Structure formats: C-alpha cells, structure tokens
mmCIF file of C-alpha atoms and ligand atoms in Angstrom:
data_model
loop_
_atom_site.group_PDB
_atom_site.id
_atom_site.type_symbol
_atom_site.label_atom_id
_atom_site.label_comp_id
_atom_site.label_asym_id
_atom_site.label_seq_id
_atom_site.Cartn_x
_atom_site.Cartn_y
_atom_site.Cartn_z
ATOM 1 C CA MET O 1 -26.276 26.901 9.841
ATOM 2 C CA LYS O 2 -25.349 28.824 6.865
ATOM 3 C CA ILE O 3 -21.986 27.946 5.485
ATOM 4 C CA GLY O 4 -19.615 30.584 3.706
ATOM 5 C CA ILE O 5 -17.114 29.761 1.585
ATOM 6 C CA VAL O 6 -14.527 31.957 0.450
ATOM 7 C CA GLY O 7 -12.380 30.719 -2.688
ATOM 8 C CA LEU O 8 -14.541 28.948 -5.157
ATOM 9 C CA GLY O 9 -11.736 26.684 -6.627
ATOM 10 C CA LEU O 10 -10.874 22.664 -6.319
ATOM 11 C CA ILE O 11 -11.398 22.542 -2.501
ATOM 12 C CA GLY O 12 -13.934 25.509 -1.905
ATOM 13 C CA GLY O 13 -16.211 23.993 -4.741
ATOM 14 C CA SER O 14 -15.986 20.691 -3.561
ATOM 15 C CA MET O 15 -17.093 21.669 -0.318
ATOM 16 C CA GLY O 16 -19.731 23.749 -1.429
ATOM 17 C CA LEU O 17 -21.541 21.053 -3.966
ATOM 18 C CA ASP O 18 -21.319 18.405 -0.900
ATOM 19 C CA PHE O 19 -22.904 20.758 1.762
ATOM 20 C CA CYS O 20 -25.476 21.830 -0.820
ATOM 21 C CA GLN O 21 -26.051 18.377 -1.267
ATOM 22 C CA ARG O 22 -26.903 17.660 2.487
ATOM 23 C CA GLY O 23 -29.231 20.802 2.784
ATOM 24 C CA TYR O 24 -26.989 23.471 3.992
ATOM 25 C CA THR O 25 -27.495 26.812 2.542
ATOM 26 C CA VAL O 26 -24.182 27.416 1.319
ATOM 27 C CA LEU O 27 -23.036 31.280 0.551
ATOM 28 C CA GLY O 28 -19.769 31.449 -1.632
ATOM 29 C CA VAL O 29 -17.056 34.388 -2.303
ATOM 30 C CA SER O 30 -14.768 34.266 -5.124
ATOM 31 C CA ARG O 31 -12.406 36.501 -7.202
ATOM 32 C CA ARG O 32 -14.061 36.613 -10.657
ATOM 33 C CA GLN O 33 -18.106 37.510 -11.380
ATOM 34 C CA GLN O 34 -17.568 34.350 -13.493
ATOM 35 C CA THR O 35 -16.851 32.078 -11.243
ATOM 36 C CA CYS O 36 -19.705 33.374 -8.552
ATOM 37 C CA GLU O 37 -22.154 32.597 -11.665
ATOM 38 C CA GLN O 38 -20.857 29.034 -12.518
ATOM 39 C CA ALA O 39 -21.035 28.283 -8.689
ATOM 40 C CA ILE O 40 -24.686 29.347 -8.677
ATOM 41 C CA ALA O 41 -25.469 27.431 -11.832
ATOM 42 C CA GLN O 42 -23.962 24.180 -10.901
ATOM 43 C CA GLN O 43 -25.073 23.996 -7.423
ATOM 44 C CA VAL O 44 -22.147 24.544 -5.631
ATOM 45 C CA VAL O 45 -23.801 27.511 -3.451
ATOM 46 C CA ARG O 46 -26.925 28.997 -3.072
ATOM 47 C CA GLU O 47 -25.433 32.662 -3.267
ATOM 48 C CA ALA O 48 -22.470 33.906 -4.624
ATOM 49 C CA SER O 49 -20.872 37.088 -5.081
ATOM 50 C CA THR O 50 -17.285 38.677 -5.457
ATOM 51 C CA ASN O 51 -18.092 40.822 -2.620
ATOM 52 C CA LEU O 52 -16.809 39.574 1.434
ATOM 53 C CA ALA O 53 -19.788 41.391 2.514
ATOM 54 C CA LEU O 54 -21.816 38.284 1.703
ATOM 55 C CA MET O 55 -19.966 36.435 4.336
ATOM 56 C CA ALA O 56 -22.291 38.405 7.199
ATOM 57 C CA ALA O 57 -24.910 36.298 7.208
ATOM 58 C CA ALA O 58 -22.829 33.011 7.578
ATOM 59 C CA ASP O 59 -22.213 31.316 10.491
ATOM 60 C CA VAL O 60 -19.084 29.392 9.452
ATOM 61 C CA VAL O 61 -16.507 30.253 6.941
ATOM 62 C CA PHE O 62 -14.333 28.155 5.211
ATOM 63 C CA LEU O 63 -11.240 30.230 4.011
ATOM 64 C CA CYS O 64 -10.444 28.255 0.810
ATOM 65 C CA THR O 65 -8.353 30.641 -1.375
ATOM 66 C CA PRO O 66 -4.600 30.124 -2.194
ATOM 67 C CA LEU O 67 -2.232 29.712 0.727
ATOM 68 C CA ALA O 68 -0.642 33.096 0.079
ATOM 69 C CA ILE O 69 -3.534 35.589 0.314
ATOM 70 C CA LEU O 70 -5.207 33.520 3.273
ATOM 71 C CA GLU O 71 -3.800 35.754 5.828
ATOM 72 C CA SER O 72 -4.785 39.445 3.359
ATOM 73 C CA THR O 73 -8.541 37.772 2.789
ATOM 74 C CA THR O 74 -8.946 37.037 6.327
ATOM 75 C CA VAL O 75 -7.942 40.708 7.292
ATOM 76 C CA GLN O 76 -10.426 41.958 4.576
ATOM 77 C CA LEU O 77 -13.173 39.532 5.603
ATOM 78 C CA LEU O 78 -12.957 39.910 9.479
ATOM 79 C CA PRO O 79 -14.779 43.664 9.670
ATOM 80 C CA HIS O 80 -18.123 41.784 7.654
ATOM 81 C CA LEU O 81 -18.394 38.936 10.102
ATOM 82 C CA ALA O 82 -20.727 38.271 13.122
ATOM 83 C CA THR O 83 -19.499 37.977 16.381
ATOM 84 C CA HIS O 84 -20.441 34.597 16.739
ATOM 85 C CA THR O 85 -19.238 33.204 13.405
ATOM 86 C CA ILE O 86 -16.406 30.528 13.372
ATOM 87 C CA LEU O 87 -13.573 30.605 10.689
ATOM 88 C CA THR O 88 -11.598 27.908 9.141
ATOM 89 C CA ASP O 89 -9.267 27.616 6.824
ATOM 90 C CA VAL O 90 -8.295 24.526 4.411
ATOM 91 C CA GLY O 91 -4.678 26.186 3.683
ATOM 92 C CA SER O 92 -1.861 23.063 3.250
ATOM 93 C CA VAL O 93 0.416 24.574 5.748
ATOM 94 C CA LYS O 94 -0.745 25.480 9.158
ATOM 95 C CA SER O 95 1.932 26.765 11.640
ATOM 96 C CA PRO O 96 1.964 30.303 9.583
ATOM 97 C CA ILE O 97 -1.531 30.517 8.726
ATOM 98 C CA VAL O 98 -2.478 29.542 12.709
ATOM 99 C CA ALA O 99 -0.207 32.083 13.910
ATOM 100 C CA ALA O 100 -1.347 34.704 11.581
ATOM 101 C CA ILE O 101 -5.013 34.495 11.953
ATOM 102 C CA THR O 102 -5.663 33.290 15.549
ATOM 103 C CA PRO O 103 -4.341 36.886 17.226
ATOM 104 C CA ARG O 104 -6.843 37.927 14.653
ATOM 105 C CA TRP O 105 -10.093 35.951 15.520
ATOM 106 C CA GLN O 106 -10.832 34.368 18.662
ATOM 107 C CA ARG O 107 -12.997 31.975 16.928
ATOM 108 C CA PHE O 108 -10.816 30.748 14.330
ATOM 109 C CA VAL O 109 -9.903 26.867 13.921
ATOM 110 C CA GLY O 110 -7.054 25.946 11.683
ATOM 111 C CA GLY O 111 -8.140 23.015 9.396
ATOM 112 C CA HIS O 112 -6.677 20.874 6.638
ATOM 113 C CA PRO O 113 -8.868 18.396 4.728
ATOM 114 C CA MET O 114 -6.308 15.724 3.096
ATOM 115 C CA ALA O 115 -7.757 15.748 -0.453
ATOM 116 C CA GLY O 116 -6.897 16.918 -3.957
ATOM 117 C CA THR O 117 -6.278 15.862 -7.046
ATOM 118 C CA SER O 118 -3.836 17.978 -9.800
ATOM 119 C CA ASP O 119 -6.558 20.205 -11.215
ATOM 120 C CA ARG O 120 -7.485 23.188 -9.795
ATOM 121 C CA GLY O 121 -10.589 25.841 -10.248
ATOM 122 C CA LEU O 122 -14.307 25.817 -10.052
ATOM 123 C CA ALA O 123 -14.257 22.807 -12.824
ATOM 124 C CA ALA O 124 -12.027 20.439 -11.182
ATOM 125 C CA ALA O 125 -14.435 20.742 -8.110
ATOM 126 C CA GLN O 126 -16.195 17.454 -7.464
ATOM 127 C CA THR O 127 -18.494 15.433 -4.982
ATOM 128 C CA GLY O 128 -17.575 13.247 -2.641
ATOM 129 C CA LEU O 129 -13.851 14.541 -2.586
ATOM 130 C CA PHE O 130 -13.342 14.576 1.129
ATOM 131 C CA ILE O 131 -14.879 11.015 1.954
ATOM 132 C CA ASP O 132 -12.741 8.357 3.822
ATOM 133 C CA ARG O 133 -9.975 11.341 4.160
ATOM 134 C CA PRO O 134 -8.270 12.635 7.100
ATOM 135 C CA TYR O 135 -9.461 16.141 7.894
ATOM 136 C CA VAL O 136 -6.898 17.806 10.380
ATOM 137 C CA LEU O 137 -7.775 20.086 12.567
ATOM 138 C CA THR O 138 -5.073 22.409 14.408
ATOM 139 C CA PRO O 139 -6.557 24.015 17.550
ATOM 140 C CA THR O 140 -4.707 26.231 20.068
ATOM 141 C CA ALA O 141 -4.829 26.408 23.787
ATOM 142 C CA THR O 142 -7.094 29.270 23.049
ATOM 143 C CA THR O 143 -9.376 27.864 20.484
ATOM 144 C CA PRO O 144 -13.026 27.970 22.164
ATOM 145 C CA ALA O 145 -14.179 23.815 21.970
ATOM 146 C CA ASP O 146 -17.365 24.691 20.440
ATOM 147 C CA ALA O 147 -15.952 26.015 17.449
ATOM 148 C CA VAL O 148 -13.370 22.846 17.423
ATOM 149 C CA GLU O 149 -16.324 20.626 17.587
ATOM 150 C CA THR O 150 -18.469 22.290 15.160
ATOM 151 C CA VAL O 151 -15.926 22.424 12.212
ATOM 152 C CA ALA O 152 -14.783 18.787 13.213
ATOM 153 C CA LYS O 153 -19.002 17.772 13.034
ATOM 154 C CA LEU O 154 -19.057 19.436 9.053
ATOM 155 C CA ALA O 155 -15.767 17.714 8.480
ATOM 156 C CA GLU O 156 -17.522 14.386 9.224
ATOM 157 C CA GLU O 157 -20.522 15.497 7.118
ATOM 158 C CA LEU O 158 -18.009 15.551 4.393
ATOM 159 C CA GLY O 159 -17.274 11.997 4.901
ATOM 160 C CA SER O 160 -14.004 12.626 6.273
ATOM 161 C CA HIS O 161 -12.454 11.317 10.023
ATOM 162 C CA ARG O 162 -11.495 14.002 12.052
ATOM 163 C CA CYS O 163 -7.307 13.919 13.077
ATOM 164 C CA TYR O 164 -5.964 16.706 16.043
ATOM 165 C CA CYS O 165 -2.487 17.882 16.261
ATOM 166 C CA ARG O 166 -0.768 20.788 16.459
ATOM 167 C CA PRO O 167 0.406 23.205 13.640
ATOM 168 C CA GLU O 168 4.177 22.332 13.712
ATOM 169 C CA GLU O 169 3.495 18.808 14.086
ATOM 170 C CA HIS O 170 1.141 18.745 10.870
ATOM 171 C CA ASP O 171 3.741 20.556 8.991
ATOM 172 C CA ARG O 172 6.496 18.374 9.633
ATOM 173 C CA ALA O 173 4.106 15.331 8.980
ATOM 174 C CA VAL O 174 3.136 16.721 5.683
ATOM 175 C CA ALA O 175 6.133 17.617 4.738
ATOM 176 C CA TRP O 176 6.924 13.990 4.418
ATOM 177 C CA ILE O 177 3.862 12.578 3.054
ATOM 178 C CA SER O 178 2.604 15.416 0.624
ATOM 179 C CA HIS O 179 5.163 18.252 0.202
ATOM 180 C CA LEU O 180 8.248 15.585 -0.283
ATOM 181 C CA PRO O 181 6.173 13.731 -2.826
ATOM 182 C CA VAL O 182 5.189 16.976 -5.151
ATOM 183 C CA MET O 183 8.967 17.830 -4.926
ATOM 184 C CA VAL O 184 10.324 14.216 -5.896
ATOM 185 C CA SER O 185 7.400 13.777 -8.374
ATOM 186 C CA SER O 186 8.353 16.677 -10.164
ATOM 187 C CA SER O 187 12.116 15.887 -10.151
ATOM 188 C CA LEU O 188 11.210 12.863 -11.863
ATOM 189 C CA ILE O 189 9.464 14.664 -14.772
ATOM 190 C CA ALA O 190 11.999 16.817 -15.280
ATOM 191 C CA ALA O 191 14.817 14.057 -15.176
ATOM 192 C CA CYS O 192 13.096 12.302 -17.948
ATOM 193 C CA MET O 193 12.742 15.207 -19.945
ATOM 194 C CA GLN O 194 16.520 15.536 -19.831
ATOM 195 C CA GLU O 195 16.643 12.256 -22.254
ATOM 196 C CA ALA O 196 18.717 13.631 -24.962
ATOM 197 C CA ASP O 197 17.769 11.451 -27.875
ATOM 198 C CA PRO O 198 14.285 12.794 -28.892
ATOM 199 C CA SER O 199 13.119 9.309 -30.286
ATOM 200 C CA VAL O 200 13.858 7.465 -26.793
ATOM 201 C CA LEU O 201 12.319 10.378 -25.225
ATOM 202 C CA ALA O 202 9.400 10.271 -27.792
ATOM 203 C CA LEU O 203 8.913 6.299 -26.913
ATOM 204 C CA ALA O 204 9.227 6.779 -23.320
ATOM 205 C CA GLN O 205 6.438 9.067 -23.787
ATOM 206 C CA THR O 206 4.622 6.896 -25.735
ATOM 207 C CA LEU O 207 5.206 3.759 -23.315
ATOM 208 C CA ALA O 208 4.385 5.722 -19.914
ATOM 209 C CA SER O 209 1.493 3.882 -18.094
ATOM 210 C CA SER O 210 -0.009 3.482 -15.076
ATOM 211 C CA GLY O 211 3.228 3.197 -12.768
ATOM 212 C CA PHE O 212 4.267 6.915 -14.395
ATOM 213 C CA ARG O 213 1.033 7.891 -13.698
ATOM 214 C CA ASP O 214 1.001 7.381 -10.113
ATOM 215 C CA THR O 215 4.534 8.712 -9.926
ATOM 216 C CA SER O 216 4.171 12.056 -11.811
ATOM 217 C CA ARG O 217 0.785 12.737 -10.806
ATOM 218 C CA VAL O 218 1.588 15.125 -7.861
ATOM 219 C CA GLY O 219 4.160 16.162 -9.609
ATOM 220 C CA GLY O 220 2.646 17.787 -12.451
ATOM 221 C CA GLY O 221 -0.076 18.977 -10.750
ATOM 222 C CA ASN O 222 -1.160 22.731 -10.146
ATOM 223 C CA PRO O 223 2.484 24.761 -9.568
ATOM 224 C CA GLU O 224 1.088 27.259 -7.623
ATOM 225 C CA LEU O 225 0.313 25.242 -4.645
ATOM 226 C CA GLY O 226 3.933 23.492 -4.914
ATOM 227 C CA MET O 227 5.162 27.051 -4.834
ATOM 228 C CA MET O 228 3.372 27.636 -1.823
ATOM 229 C CA MET O 229 4.298 24.431 0.172
ATOM 230 C CA ALA O 230 7.817 25.213 -0.290
ATOM 231 C CA GLN O 231 7.704 29.028 0.786
ATOM 232 C CA TYR O 232 5.608 28.475 3.634
ATOM 233 C CA ASN O 233 6.795 25.188 4.784
ATOM 234 C CA GLN O 234 10.458 25.562 3.969
ATOM 235 C CA SER O 235 12.387 24.191 6.794
ATOM 236 C CA ALA O 236 10.165 21.067 7.465
ATOM 237 C CA LEU O 237 10.360 20.501 3.816
ATOM 238 C CA LEU O 238 14.261 21.045 3.410
ATOM 239 C CA GLN O 239 14.905 18.700 6.215
ATOM 240 C CA THR O 240 12.894 15.814 3.988
ATOM 241 C CA LEU O 241 14.548 16.545 0.817
ATOM 242 C CA ARG O 242 17.805 15.999 2.175
ATOM 243 C CA THR O 243 17.153 12.857 3.958
ATOM 244 C CA TYR O 244 15.404 11.843 0.403
ATOM 245 C CA GLN O 245 18.786 12.885 -1.502
ATOM 246 C CA GLN O 246 20.624 10.615 1.578
ATOM 247 C CA GLN O 247 18.274 7.606 0.293
ATOM 248 C CA LEU O 248 18.820 8.560 -3.278
ATOM 249 C CA GLU O 249 22.810 8.688 -2.992
ATOM 250 C CA ALA O 250 22.319 5.077 -0.988
ATOM 251 C CA THR O 251 20.390 3.859 -3.956
ATOM 252 C CA ILE O 252 23.001 4.815 -6.597
ATOM 253 C CA GLN O 253 25.598 3.210 -4.456
ATOM 254 C CA GLN O 254 23.984 0.345 -4.276
ATOM 255 C CA VAL O 255 23.343 0.197 -8.357
ATOM 256 C CA GLU O 256 26.759 1.655 -9.144
ATOM 257 C CA GLN O 257 28.602 -1.190 -7.116
ATOM 258 C CA ALA O 258 25.908 -3.958 -8.036
ATOM 259 C CA ASP O 259 25.192 -4.564 -4.188
ATOM 260 C CA TRP O 260 22.149 -6.561 -5.179
ATOM 261 C CA ARG O 261 21.713 -7.863 -1.878
ATOM 262 C CA SER O 262 21.436 -4.377 -0.053
ATOM 263 C CA LEU O 263 19.281 -3.247 -2.870
ATOM 264 C CA GLU O 264 16.958 -5.971 -2.273
ATOM 265 C CA GLN O 265 16.875 -5.423 1.438
ATOM 266 C CA ARG O 266 15.964 -2.058 0.601
ATOM 267 C CA LEU O 267 13.257 -2.706 -1.444
ATOM 268 C CA THR O 268 11.752 -5.474 0.624
ATOM 269 C CA ALA O 269 11.774 -2.985 3.775
ATOM 270 C CA THR O 270 10.123 -0.319 1.882
ATOM 271 C CA HIS O 271 7.739 -2.950 0.188
ATOM 272 C CA GLU O 272 7.057 -3.881 4.261
ATOM 273 C CA ALA O 273 6.827 -0.246 5.371
ATOM 274 C CA ARG O 274 4.596 1.284 2.771
ATOM 275 C CA SER O 275 1.331 -0.070 3.940
ATOM 276 C CA ALA O 276 1.371 1.565 7.250
ATOM 277 C CA PHE O 277 0.921 4.940 5.283
ATOM 278 C CA LEU O 278 -1.589 3.997 3.756
HETATM 279 P P1 NAP T 301 -7.829 26.726 -6.354
HETATM 280 O O1 NAP T 301 -8.622 25.685 -7.399
HETATM 281 O O2 NAP T 301 -6.698 27.619 -7.367
HETATM 282 O O3 NAP T 301 -8.716 27.620 -5.991
HETATM 283 C C1 NAP T 301 -8.720 28.667 -5.265
HETATM 284 C C2 NAP T 301 -9.670 29.977 -5.618
HETATM 285 O O4 NAP T 301 -9.749 30.703 -5.171
HETATM 286 C C3 NAP T 301 -9.303 30.111 -7.247
HETATM 287 O O5 NAP T 301 -10.368 29.206 -7.956
HETATM 288 C C4 NAP T 301 -10.215 31.625 -7.550
HETATM 289 O O6 NAP T 301 -11.109 31.492 -7.940
HETATM 290 C C5 NAP T 301 -10.556 32.030 -5.834
HETATM 291 N N1 NAP T 301 -9.747 33.111 -5.452
HETATM 292 C C6 NAP T 301 -8.018 33.786 -5.673
HETATM 293 N N2 NAP T 301 -8.088 35.093 -5.097
HETATM 294 C C7 NAP T 301 -9.432 34.823 -4.183
HETATM 295 C C8 NAP T 301 -9.607 36.168 -3.890
HETATM 296 N N3 NAP T 301 -8.719 37.160 -3.628
HETATM 297 N N4 NAP T 301 -10.751 35.954 -3.071
HETATM 298 C C9 NAP T 301 -11.950 35.198 -3.509
HETATM 299 N N5 NAP T 301 -11.337 33.924 -3.909
HETATM 300 C C10 NAP T 301 -9.859 33.934 -4.692
HETATM 301 O O7 NAP T 301 -7.115 26.135 -5.284
HETATM 302 P P2 NAP T 301 -7.352 24.738 -4.391
HETATM 303 O O8 NAP T 301 -6.534 23.759 -4.834
HETATM 304 O O9 NAP T 301 -8.855 24.852 -4.123
HETATM 305 O O10 NAP T 301 -6.554 25.597 -2.851
HETATM 306 C C11 NAP T 301 -7.209 26.574 -1.876
HETATM 307 C C12 NAP T 301 -6.631 26.096 -0.624
HETATM 308 O O11 NAP T 301 -6.560 24.644 -0.297
HETATM 309 C C13 NAP T 301 -5.293 26.678 -0.458
HETATM 310 O O12 NAP T 301 -4.932 27.323 0.448
HETATM 311 C C14 NAP T 301 -4.580 25.106 -0.811
HETATM 312 O O13 NAP T 301 -3.548 25.038 0.278
HETATM 313 C C15 NAP T 301 -5.823 24.012 -0.023
HETATM 314 N N6 NAP T 301 -5.518 22.995 -0.184
HETATM 315 C C16 NAP T 301 -5.001 22.282 -1.160
HETATM 316 C C17 NAP T 301 -5.294 20.905 -1.982
HETATM 317 C C18 NAP T 301 -5.364 20.863 -3.068
HETATM 318 O O14 NAP T 301 -4.687 19.385 -3.431
HETATM 319 N N7 NAP T 301 -5.472 21.356 -4.083
HETATM 320 C C19 NAP T 301 -5.412 20.021 -0.900
HETATM 321 C C20 NAP T 301 -5.683 20.662 0.313
HETATM 322 C C21 NAP T 301 -6.342 21.981 0.428
HETATM 323 P P3 NAP T 301 -11.458 32.525 -9.136
HETATM 324 O O15 NAP T 301 -10.358 33.330 -9.505
HETATM 325 O O16 NAP T 301 -11.860 31.595 -10.458
HETATM 326 O O17 NAP T 301 -12.815 33.434 -8.444
#
C-alpha cells in the first residue's frame, strides 16, 4: 500500500516518519521545495514534490495541511487521485471539513489524531507522536466501511487507538478538552504579562517552573492552529468559554468573600474529576 501525505509539517511529518519505519512507501507533497528535500533526507517520505500529481500513485492520502486550506487543497488534489484512493484528513475540527469534502469524494473519511506539540513545521516532526493517543474517525452514513477500516488500521499502526463519533459530537468534545484549554492558557499568559511592576514580572519569569510550563504550554503554541480552532469551531468554543467564565466568576467570589469552605469543596471536586479525563 502506498501512503500519500499532503502537508509535511508537525503532523504530516510525524506520520511520514512512522509509516516509513513500518515499511510503507510514503509519498509526500508540501508547499515548499526545501521542505520536500528535507523530508526525503530525514526519511519522512520516499519521494516528495510540490506537485499534487505525485498523489496519483497513492492508495490512501492523509491531508495534513493547515485547516484553512484543507478544502481548497482537496479541490486541487481530487483530479489527480485514482478512483480507489481513500482520502482522509487530520484537521482539528470535523463538522465543516466533513461537510465540505464528503460530497466531493465518496471514499473520504474524516479523522483527527489527538496528538501534537507546541511546535510546527517539519523540524518539529517526531517518531512515536501518536502512540497511546486516541485517533478519532467521523464517518457519515455514506462513508464506505472498507475505507473506514483501512484508515482505522493505519491509525493503529501508528500506535493510536481508534475512536468513532459524529463530526458534531467531536467538535463539541474537543471544544472542552482542546480548544477551550488553548484559550484559557493563552489568557493566563496574557494576564501574567499585565503585571505592572517590571521587577515583579521579571521575578515571576525567573521563578516559573513545572506548574507554569504545564498550564501555559497550549496557550504558547502555534497561533495559526489556535485561530483555526476558534474560526472553525466558533459556536462550540463560545459555549465552553461562557461556562468557563461562570466558573471563574464563582472562584473570584469565593476568594473575595474568603469562602474557603466552598473553595475547598470545588478544589476537592476538581481533584476527583480530573482522572476521568486522563
Ligand atoms: P504545521 O506544522 O504548520 O504543518 C502544516 C504544513 O503544511 C506546513 O509545514 C507546510 O509545509 C504545509 N503546507 C502549507 N500549505 C500547503 C499547501 N498549500 N500544500 C501543501 N502543503 C502545505 O501544522 P500541523 O500542526 O502539522 O497541523 C496540520 C493539520 O493537523 C491541521 O489541519 C491541524 O488542524 C491538524 N492537527 C494539528 C495538531 C497539533 O497539535 N498541531 C493535532 C492534531 C491535528 P511547508 O510550507 O514547509 O511546505
């Protein structure tokens, strides 16, 4: 089976490394010639080109470009594909992508590997990125079962475990555990930067350690990805942000009123609830 990857960045590059190591022939297309050359040199792909025509030989194509150009890239890609080719994407939002691509290519399977880092581009690609992570597939009523099974098996070869849901369910769920955390974490960094005393700010920057590293990681990541989450998952994200705002207001009240009993109850409840998410 020949695997095609369009968009040799963090996700596409990491997939290429793993599939190459497992013996697949991986063909890659990326925007810049320099990236294509690096991808061959780093054994991310066997062959690479800036021309989508390379995908004519692929049996399965993973679309790994930024969300904003997934649809337009698909439109340019489709004339090159063999009729049996399975097309899948890795976009972090599913409803608009699945709605846009499903009518254009019958053998399309929406997908989202739940893995990433705060870096971007081919230089950030790494082996084993998807191990023990959920790989969400969002087939519709018309998605061919063999196409879904092929993508699911490839996801398992990356070390991921498959997970199925409807595109809308996916978008609501990831709003809670992925998109809201990006906005909360970014607000945390922005709030810290509002410290008026430069010496206190400098001290805070010196003292910042593992707690700040954990809580600021996703907010300090790829800005393009955060923007895409907000634009493409706007209504689900807004709903989670409003609920979060209520929680923050409640915390402010508890601290303001020195209501330590309620605060302790809340912290105990969140301490107990966290493990169900991880
Ligand atoms: P990324 O590191 O920026 O990689 C995207 C790559 O696509 C770029 O490096 C660029 O490579 C290439 N590209 C841009 N325009 C292109 C075009 N017109 N044709 C072909 N290649 C093009 O981004 P990423 O984090 O891998 O994200 C890619 C996708 O994965 C997104 O849809 C995102 O929603 C999804 N995703 C991201 C994460 C995450 O945590 N980062 C997790 C799961 C899913 P060159 O310019 O160097 O050629």
